[in-house]
XYZ file of C-alpha atoms in Angstrom:
594
model
C -21.270 -5.621 -8.421
C -21.737 -7.114 -4.753
C -20.272 -7.404 -1.280
C -18.771 -10.719 -0.422
C -17.325 -12.126 3.184
C -15.793 -15.358 4.112
C -15.040 -17.356 7.616
C -12.333 -20.209 7.274
C -11.734 -21.274 11.736
C -11.723 -25.382 12.371
C -12.509 -23.319 15.983
C -15.839 -22.539 15.481
C -18.986 -24.151 15.666
C -21.440 -24.322 12.146
C -23.404 -21.949 14.230
C -20.725 -19.968 15.326
C -19.655 -19.221 12.152
C -22.938 -19.037 10.640
C -23.941 -16.425 12.928
C -20.519 -14.521 12.936
C -20.899 -14.570 9.005
C -24.767 -13.256 9.027
C -23.768 -10.048 11.041
C -20.421 -9.231 8.726
C -23.252 -9.538 5.678
C -25.768 -7.638 7.214
C -23.648 -4.593 7.883
C -22.851 -4.891 4.277
C -25.994 -4.803 2.844
C -26.322 -1.575 1.456
C -23.966 -2.951 -1.361
C -25.766 -5.766 -2.073
C -29.255 -4.597 -1.790
C -30.705 -7.213 -3.512
C -30.710 -10.132 -1.983
C -28.098 -12.385 0.431
C -26.811 -15.803 0.303
C -24.540 -18.025 2.179
C -22.887 -21.679 2.035
C -21.517 -23.451 4.553
C -18.850 -26.304 4.065
C -18.451 -28.100 7.380
C -15.646 -29.986 6.566
C -13.400 -27.633 6.252
C -14.798 -25.272 8.920
C -15.611 -22.183 5.979
C -18.449 -20.633 5.296
C -19.004 -17.993 2.218
C -21.097 -15.034 2.349
C -22.564 -12.721 -0.472
C -24.828 -9.502 -0.670
C -25.994 -9.196 -4.030
C -26.206 -6.231 -6.497
C -28.020 -7.148 -9.633
C -26.705 -6.239 -12.991
C -26.053 -9.078 -15.324
C -28.761 -12.184 -15.429
C -31.114 -10.957 -13.069
C -32.851 -13.997 -12.562
C -32.230 -16.223 -9.665
C -29.823 -18.504 -11.746
C -27.036 -15.111 -11.076
C -27.469 -16.212 -7.057
C -24.167 -16.686 -5.186
C -21.906 -18.263 -3.373
C -22.422 -19.834 -6.398
C -21.334 -23.832 -7.231
C -19.654 -25.062 -10.368
C -18.907 -29.326 -11.173
C -19.738 -29.882 -7.790
C -16.586 -28.854 -6.213
C -15.762 -25.532 -7.346
C -17.741 -22.651 -5.026
C -17.359 -18.500 -5.519
C -17.998 -15.440 -4.307
C -17.625 -12.471 -6.398
C -18.007 -8.599 -6.452
C -17.120 -7.098 -9.704
C -17.412 -7.541 -13.393
C -15.848 -8.688 -16.246
C -16.240 -7.063 -19.431
C -14.854 -9.635 -21.933
C -16.347 -12.267 -20.361
C -18.645 -13.227 -23.172
C -15.384 -13.744 -25.486
C -13.949 -15.987 -22.204
C -17.693 -17.715 -22.547
C -16.713 -18.638 -26.321
C -13.720 -19.889 -25.658
C -15.122 -22.140 -22.660
C -17.713 -23.300 -25.213
C -15.174 -24.695 -28.006
C -13.271 -26.439 -25.679
C -16.576 -28.127 -23.867
C -17.498 -26.481 -20.611
C -21.042 -25.923 -20.643
C -22.892 -23.094 -18.568
C -26.324 -22.941 -16.499
C -26.626 -19.662 -16.530
C -25.723 -16.044 -18.385
C -23.446 -14.532 -15.494
C -19.656 -13.321 -15.526
C -19.769 -14.908 -12.098
C -19.610 -18.678 -13.913
C -17.386 -17.704 -16.713
C -14.661 -17.039 -13.813
C -15.433 -20.759 -12.221
C -15.279 -22.640 -15.906
C -12.333 -20.608 -16.836
C -10.330 -21.803 -13.514
C -11.332 -25.744 -14.214
C -10.271 -25.109 -17.703
C -6.521 -23.400 -16.855
C -6.388 -23.041 -12.933
C -5.463 -19.997 -11.890
C -3.721 -18.590 -14.300
C -6.947 -17.536 -16.080
C -7.318 -15.125 -13.361
C -4.980 -13.095 -15.943
C -7.188 -12.720 -18.822
C -9.652 -11.287 -16.813
C -10.532 -7.657 -17.962
C -12.669 -6.061 -15.307
C -12.884 -4.964 -11.792
C -13.131 -7.955 -9.176
C -12.630 -9.204 -6.182
C -13.677 -12.702 -5.176
C -13.210 -16.074 -3.132
C -12.812 -19.184 -5.038
C -12.845 -22.843 -3.227
C -11.232 -25.661 -4.908
C -12.872 -28.577 -2.940
C -10.565 -31.314 -5.113
C -7.359 -29.152 -4.345
C -8.599 -27.836 -0.711
C -7.350 -24.384 -1.514
C -9.279 -21.594 -1.912
C -8.465 -18.088 -3.202
C -8.648 -14.972 -2.424
C -8.081 -12.564 -5.833
C -8.279 -8.589 -6.871
C -8.140 -7.123 -9.995
C -4.263 -5.678 -10.533
C -5.879 -2.207 -10.596
C -7.483 -2.692 -7.138
C -10.911 -1.439 -8.301
C -12.913 -3.413 -6.062
C -11.822 -4.041 -2.479
C -11.264 -7.032 -0.088
C -9.942 -6.833 3.020
C -8.542 -10.000 5.537
C -7.521 -10.993 8.939
C -5.656 -14.050 9.309
C -3.884 -15.457 12.569
C -4.050 -18.610 14.853
C -5.285 -20.692 11.855
C -8.413 -18.914 10.999
C -8.813 -16.853 7.818
C -11.423 -13.590 7.372
C -11.983 -11.566 4.881
C -14.295 -9.344 3.802
C -15.579 -6.782 0.935
C -15.639 -3.644 3.752
C -13.574 -3.207 7.041
C -16.899 -2.907 8.973
C -17.414 -6.144 9.026
C -14.866 -6.920 10.829
C -16.357 -5.260 14.329
C -19.924 -6.485 13.474
C -19.328 -9.572 14.898
C -16.522 -8.137 17.193
C -17.302 -4.297 18.005
C -14.026 -4.530 20.954
C -11.714 -5.807 17.964
C -8.370 -3.961 18.668
C -7.370 -0.133 16.410
C -4.508 -0.208 14.668
C -2.348 2.632 16.792
C -0.969 4.109 14.095
C -3.576 4.673 11.445
C -4.353 8.225 12.506
C -0.552 9.042 11.643
C -0.945 7.584 8.509
C -4.203 8.885 8.303
C -3.499 12.570 9.297
C 0.265 12.193 6.898
C -1.536 11.145 3.601
C -5.265 12.154 4.025
C -5.798 8.510 4.062
C -4.888 5.630 5.690
C -2.881 3.976 2.588
C -2.694 -0.025 1.989
C -2.182 -2.290 3.880
C -2.999 -0.626 6.345
C -6.375 -0.256 7.960
C -8.192 1.586 11.423
C -8.018 -2.335 12.846
C -5.511 -4.079 14.083
C -4.178 -7.268 11.395
C -7.307 -6.071 9.227
C -5.144 -5.662 5.765
C -5.938 -4.625 2.948
C -5.257 -7.105 -0.152
C -2.885 -5.789 -2.475
C -3.951 -5.235 -5.948
C -3.134 -8.150 -8.590
C -2.590 -11.006 -6.231
C -3.649 -14.746 -5.133
C -4.059 -15.282 -1.277
C -3.907 -18.518 -1.217
C -5.574 -20.637 1.881
C -4.593 -24.528 2.230
C -6.828 -25.972 4.281
C -4.936 -28.833 5.014
C -2.158 -27.172 6.432
C -4.326 -23.987 7.633
C -1.906 -21.211 6.511
C -1.790 -19.015 3.537
C 0.517 -17.684 0.874
C 0.227 -14.573 -1.631
C 1.570 -14.224 -5.298
C 1.245 -11.696 -7.304
C -0.563 -12.142 -11.265
C 0.560 -10.290 -14.070
C -2.655 -9.233 -16.283
C -2.124 -10.123 -19.849
C -1.728 -7.372 -21.670
C -1.671 -7.040 -25.503
C 1.913 -6.849 -26.627
C 0.828 -5.625 -30.225
C 0.025 -2.178 -29.145
C 0.650 0.001 -31.831
C 2.633 3.122 -30.482
C 3.285 5.232 -33.502
C 0.638 7.024 -33.941
C -0.467 7.818 -29.939
C -3.962 9.704 -30.908
C -5.472 6.883 -32.704
C -3.953 3.840 -31.360
C -5.306 5.821 -27.920
C -8.883 6.102 -29.318
C -9.186 2.788 -30.621
C -8.730 1.269 -27.032
C -10.918 3.630 -25.176
C -13.541 3.390 -27.787
C -13.729 -0.336 -27.012
C -13.135 -0.018 -23.281
C -16.318 2.444 -23.477
C -18.099 -0.507 -25.042
C -17.218 -3.237 -22.322
C -18.023 -1.063 -19.650
C -21.724 -0.329 -20.757
C -22.901 -4.474 -20.524
C -25.388 -4.489 -18.608
C -28.856 -6.116 -17.675
C -30.033 -2.726 -15.396
C -30.592 0.825 -16.357
C -26.443 2.233 -16.626
C -25.766 6.066 -16.929
C -22.172 8.431 -16.582
C -21.353 11.237 -14.343
C -21.233 13.931 -16.177
C -19.111 16.550 -14.594
C -18.790 18.910 -17.249
C -14.611 18.467 -17.587
C -12.466 16.399 -20.072
C -13.154 12.910 -18.680
C -16.875 12.793 -17.752
C -17.807 14.555 -21.228
C -15.491 12.188 -23.208
C -17.079 9.125 -21.461
C -20.864 10.423 -22.615
C -19.622 11.530 -25.710
C -18.168 8.342 -26.414
C -21.101 6.333 -24.452
C -23.116 7.743 -26.935
C -21.917 6.198 -29.904
C -21.483 2.943 -28.515
C -25.112 2.770 -26.473
C -28.156 1.670 -28.988
C -30.386 4.199 -27.244
C -30.513 7.442 -25.743
C -27.190 7.997 -22.564
C -28.722 8.637 -18.808
C -25.993 11.274 -17.725
C -25.962 12.723 -14.223
C -25.055 16.394 -13.274
C -24.786 17.614 -9.581
C -24.538 21.731 -9.521
C -24.630 24.372 -6.801
C -26.312 27.381 -5.482
C -22.672 29.090 -5.870
C -21.739 30.298 -9.441
C -18.398 29.704 -8.962
C -18.224 25.824 -7.885
C -21.273 25.312 -10.867
C -20.541 24.152 -14.148
C -23.355 23.699 -15.599
C -23.358 25.166 -18.183
C -20.172 22.747 -19.581
C -22.924 20.114 -18.898
C -25.238 21.569 -20.653
C -23.031 21.942 -23.613
C -22.351 18.372 -23.925
C -25.849 16.930 -23.008
C -27.499 18.567 -25.674
C -24.914 17.563 -28.114
C -25.679 13.874 -27.447
C -29.452 14.427 -26.967
C -28.727 12.581 -23.280
C -31.688 11.187 -20.687
C -30.387 14.328 -18.345
C -30.376 14.406 -14.812
C -29.492 17.584 -13.155
C -29.284 18.100 -9.431
C -28.333 21.268 -7.104
C -27.377 20.579 -4.238
C -27.610 23.095 -1.187
C -26.379 23.795 1.903
C -29.138 22.235 3.373
C -28.598 18.754 1.366
C -25.364 18.954 3.264
C -26.536 19.748 6.562
C -29.105 17.089 6.137
C -26.682 14.464 4.935
C -23.869 14.856 6.741
C -23.916 12.804 9.401
C -24.696 9.775 7.282
C -22.415 10.436 5.111
C -19.990 10.035 8.161
C -21.789 6.757 8.610
C -21.563 5.441 5.588
C -17.260 6.276 5.638
C -16.127 2.736 5.923
C -12.377 3.675 6.978
C -11.447 7.728 7.319
C -11.490 9.587 4.652
C -11.266 13.533 4.015
C -12.876 12.859 0.348
C -16.192 11.160 -1.057
C -18.779 13.696 0.401
C -19.202 14.648 -3.264
C -19.206 10.922 -4.400
C -22.258 10.132 -1.937
C -24.253 13.174 -3.397
C -23.834 11.975 -7.178
C -24.266 8.447 -6.803
C -27.770 9.502 -4.335
C -29.053 11.376 -7.490
C -27.743 8.457 -9.497
C -30.357 5.608 -7.191
C -32.960 8.777 -7.083
C -33.261 8.034 -10.079
C -33.279 4.827 -11.416
C -30.151 3.892 -12.152
C -27.846 0.895 -10.898
C -24.666 1.048 -12.723
C -22.794 4.617 -14.020
C -19.069 5.674 -16.073
C -16.667 7.447 -13.934
C -14.002 9.558 -15.120
C -11.344 8.043 -12.592
C -7.660 7.285 -14.031
C -7.892 9.835 -17.404
C -5.676 12.471 -14.574
C -3.537 10.006 -13.453
C -2.535 8.612 -17.139
C -2.440 11.675 -19.390
C -0.923 14.003 -16.883
C -4.051 15.470 -15.634
C -3.195 16.900 -12.746
C -1.019 20.319 -11.299
C 1.479 17.642 -9.418
C 2.383 16.751 -13.321
C 4.268 20.649 -13.472
C 5.965 20.152 -10.576
C 8.873 17.626 -11.248
C 11.001 20.119 -12.050
C 10.504 22.404 -8.762
C 11.161 18.246 -7.243
C 14.395 18.209 -9.106
C 15.766 21.650 -8.027
C 15.012 21.240 -4.475
C 16.528 17.570 -4.199
C 19.791 19.115 -5.021
C 19.499 20.516 -1.461
C 21.257 18.967 1.636
C 18.582 16.702 3.290
C 19.583 18.200 6.556
C 18.406 22.034 5.359
C 15.276 20.408 3.947
C 14.490 19.268 7.308
C 14.092 22.578 8.898
C 11.364 23.250 6.462
C 9.204 21.516 8.912
C 9.733 25.117 10.785
C 8.577 27.481 7.967
C 5.126 28.792 8.450
C 3.204 27.587 5.778
C 2.066 23.751 5.759
C 2.954 24.053 1.977
C 6.333 24.774 2.991
C 6.412 22.382 5.314
C 6.155 20.244 3.217
C 9.467 20.588 1.940
C 11.024 18.797 4.529
C 9.174 15.559 2.825
C 11.970 15.929 0.933
C 14.652 15.200 2.900
C 13.105 11.076 2.372
C 15.385 8.676 0.924
C 12.307 6.618 0.092
C 10.218 7.838 -2.914
C 7.035 8.475 -1.151
C 8.514 11.354 0.295
C 7.985 13.068 -3.015
C 4.464 12.280 -2.747
C 4.152 13.328 0.277
C 5.740 16.878 -0.955
C 3.045 16.526 -3.412
C 0.196 15.807 -1.633
C 0.586 14.973 2.241
C -1.416 16.846 4.934
C 0.507 17.235 8.035
C 4.207 17.410 8.598
C 5.366 15.121 11.316
C 5.711 17.957 14.150
C 1.854 18.557 13.706
C 0.872 15.090 13.906
C 3.287 14.125 16.986
C 1.374 17.029 18.915
C -1.814 15.937 17.447
C -1.708 12.798 18.523
C 0.705 13.031 21.560
C 3.162 10.532 19.879
C 6.983 11.566 19.512
C 7.975 12.796 16.131
C 10.582 10.695 15.460
C 8.011 7.822 15.018
C 5.845 9.812 13.002
C 9.368 10.024 10.758
C 9.845 6.186 10.878
C 6.972 5.111 9.561
C 6.522 7.849 6.657
C 9.926 6.801 6.008
C 10.158 3.423 5.650
C 6.593 2.929 4.047
C 6.810 0.131 1.338
C 7.436 1.885 -2.334
C 8.950 -0.079 -4.906
C 12.353 -0.050 -5.758
C 12.212 0.905 -9.634
C 9.819 4.036 -8.451
C 12.835 5.640 -8.258
C 14.357 4.707 -11.870
C 10.951 6.526 -13.270
C 10.987 9.512 -15.811
C 10.237 12.873 -13.613
C 7.037 12.654 -15.208
C 6.263 8.580 -15.077
C 7.149 8.831 -11.411
C 4.286 11.630 -10.466
C 1.878 9.151 -12.728
C 3.064 6.328 -10.396
C 2.321 8.376 -7.868
C -0.918 9.415 -9.004
C -2.547 5.912 -9.875
C -0.384 3.943 -7.533
C -1.195 6.257 -3.956
C -3.181 8.746 -4.591
C -6.180 7.046 -6.777
C -5.472 3.850 -4.872
C -5.608 4.687 -1.682
C -8.732 8.107 -1.981
C -10.319 8.156 -5.448
C -11.229 4.400 -5.819
C -11.239 3.323 -1.995
C -14.059 6.341 -1.356
C -15.937 6.023 -4.962
C -16.369 2.196 -3.871
C -17.708 2.503 -0.292
C -19.882 5.852 -1.004
C -21.699 4.356 -4.299
C -22.392 1.427 -2.710
C -23.978 2.756 0.196
C -26.674 3.870 -2.661
C -26.047 0.046 -4.523
C -24.873 1.594 -7.636
C -22.129 0.262 -9.307
C -19.672 2.899 -10.831
C -17.361 1.763 -13.472
C -14.229 3.360 -14.695
C -13.347 2.797 -18.447
C -10.158 4.645 -18.337
C -8.766 1.780 -15.703
C -9.683 -1.047 -18.357
C -6.603 -2.965 -18.709
C -6.207 -2.190 -22.356
C -5.873 1.516 -21.759
C -3.845 1.389 -19.083
C -1.640 -1.094 -20.956
C -1.588 1.092 -24.214
C -0.910 4.617 -22.108
C 2.206 2.730 -20.035
C 3.346 1.364 -23.360
C 4.215 4.704 -24.652
C 6.808 6.896 -24.617
C 7.097 9.594 -22.307
C 6.557 13.087 -24.476
C 3.797 11.095 -26.385
C 2.066 10.458 -23.173
C 2.298 13.884 -21.397
C 3.264 17.603 -22.506
C 2.615 21.204 -21.402
C -1.019 20.846 -22.151
C -2.737 18.625 -19.611
C -4.409 15.937 -21.237
C -3.678 16.633 -24.667
C -3.353 13.108 -26.107
C -7.238 12.938 -25.234
C -7.987 15.925 -26.526
C -5.936 15.042 -29.711
C -7.485 11.798 -30.016
C -10.884 13.282 -30.025
C -10.247 17.109 -31.697
C -13.440 15.673 -33.540
C -15.723 14.914 -31.086
C -15.124 17.284 -28.024
C -16.072 20.613 -27.641
C -13.646 23.470 -27.825
C -15.401 25.472 -24.814
C -14.697 21.591 -22.426
C -10.909 21.113 -23.673
C -10.064 25.121 -23.942
C -10.646 26.207 -20.497
C -8.581 26.142 -17.085
C -9.191 22.691 -14.939
C -11.422 22.855 -12.264
C -11.558 19.856 -10.126
C -15.059 17.755 -8.523
C -15.634 20.372 -5.867
C -18.321 21.559 -3.246
C -18.822 24.518 -1.444
C -17.513 22.607 1.590
C -14.775 25.299 3.338
C -18.523 27.491 3.977
C -20.707 24.615 4.876
C -18.402 22.783 6.998
C -19.127 26.160 9.529
C -22.620 24.740 9.967
C -21.492 21.813 10.636
C -21.350 22.072 14.823
C -20.040 18.425 15.929
C -16.762 19.678 14.091
C -17.068 23.160 15.102
C -17.011 21.574 19.428
C -14.080 22.508 21.680
C -14.878 19.763 23.245
C -14.575 17.025 20.721
C -10.867 17.726 20.770
C -10.316 16.878 24.298
C -8.262 20.418 25.216
C -5.154 18.993 22.683
C -3.493 22.718 21.921
C -2.379 21.704 18.335
C -6.160 21.058 17.032
C -7.568 24.146 18.815
C -5.143 26.379 17.104
C -6.532 24.377 14.064
C -10.078 24.981 14.545
C -9.276 28.498 15.029
C -7.616 28.681 11.595
C -10.518 27.272 10.376
C -12.979 29.524 11.779
C -10.901 32.685 10.937
C -10.370 30.923 7.267
C -7.391 30.341 7.437
C -7.159 26.589 7.381
C -8.273 24.036 4.747
C -11.694 22.256 4.877
C -10.643 18.972 4.570
C -7.329 19.993 7.136
C -9.944 19.959 10.770
C -12.120 17.484 9.077
C -9.245 15.202 9.281
C -8.374 16.131 12.513
C -11.790 15.562 13.823
C -12.353 12.283 12.459
C -9.533 11.062 14.299
C -10.933 12.515 18.002
C -13.966 11.356 17.079
C -12.760 7.589 16.499
C -10.190 8.407 19.346
C -13.186 8.163 21.914
């Protein structure tokens, strides 16, 4: 797990490229605290950069950028969990290896099979691979979009990096994407492929950007993972358990200390229990709690920690911790976000206790129906029967929740997502930003959404939204930069390619039921304590509503530049009539506008 960056530009001198790349990698240093590496290719006008977080083969042999057979080079961020099996196949075919890393396996696999090898990789990855013989460079991102990769390509140049902040590191005057505040205030995040910067995009998951050095141009193609086609769906619990057990075992591979985030809910408890069974030594579990009893799940964490006799690390986060760290948290955000603060704290605790990698339960709710949204499909169906001109009038209703009904007037399925999870409706966004309301509607209603989404069953469609919109743009993105801010790698076994394939292969009625995540509960009924699963769902939340009332920068009237709508929302927050995340979103927009 690392940070990567690169520049392809024949108009820049080698010294200019080196200077820019140095600045880019310096901006990424928190995510790669164990060392830096650079490689230049003068004849191609290209330079690769790398910041290293050592987890497999901690020796100098694992340094990057890494070569193979003189003509191949790679700078790689991620983990390949099936690299040992792939390596054995390659050795049998006569390929040799100089180190014990998964990185070299990617290079040898490409040499053996070309880009078709990428679909065999099981893990999370974003990398740039140069083939000097073909004079091509490939930017590749895993098909679940776990690891980020951003790029800029204009005027026969290509820049890429693991974080958007790397682009402004060498050009502080980079022009902003004027539409990002619209997306951010509407979704609560900036949805892929957009960023805060003009012409800097997120590479779509499961795609390969191929740069041709001869024509100085690029093309983008999708690749499909090599999912097993022999998944047994006749006994869903047994199949699910087998796949998840295997995934957790894979995700525990490391040459550095590893643990599990234990919140006390079903997902993290399951991972802790499975990891304990799969790991030869006592597993590390990491939890955070609060003095406010309504937010603390310490009792449930203790049940699991005691059952598996883990090396349990528990830290109580207080309002003082929040006050002392909120500015640093804000600065560690690569892109504006209304989430991720909780992730920052739990990763800090992991880092402070010597852990370099931690397992997280992201993906379980999305795959197995854990969110309240899965129970709202009938509500959506009923509202969609109402004529669209009447649905549009909902924007005038007094409640924010009721206003979101207006999103269901969109012919684009994304309207259903915005109804379920949207932040502000277009009329409010228009007032906050001073842009025409019809521009906001046009941007949102035309947001790209695959046609096949509309053909999915109700629960499957909500699962698609949760995985491809919310999880993709909020949970994974926030988890990545908040964990890497502490030099910690977060692994997500529920998003193992085989687990995802197994879940998606199941008939809807077997994957979802009235009880959230009942398939997981049934699969592990002999291991998972009833006290963990037989209780109301409780999200991993902090006492932010009270804590943000002491965050003075967000409460200053002058910050909102006499914007009447922003000041109205500020007053609502002060009077306990507005959720903290709504005002925090507005605060960030005005903060970045300065």
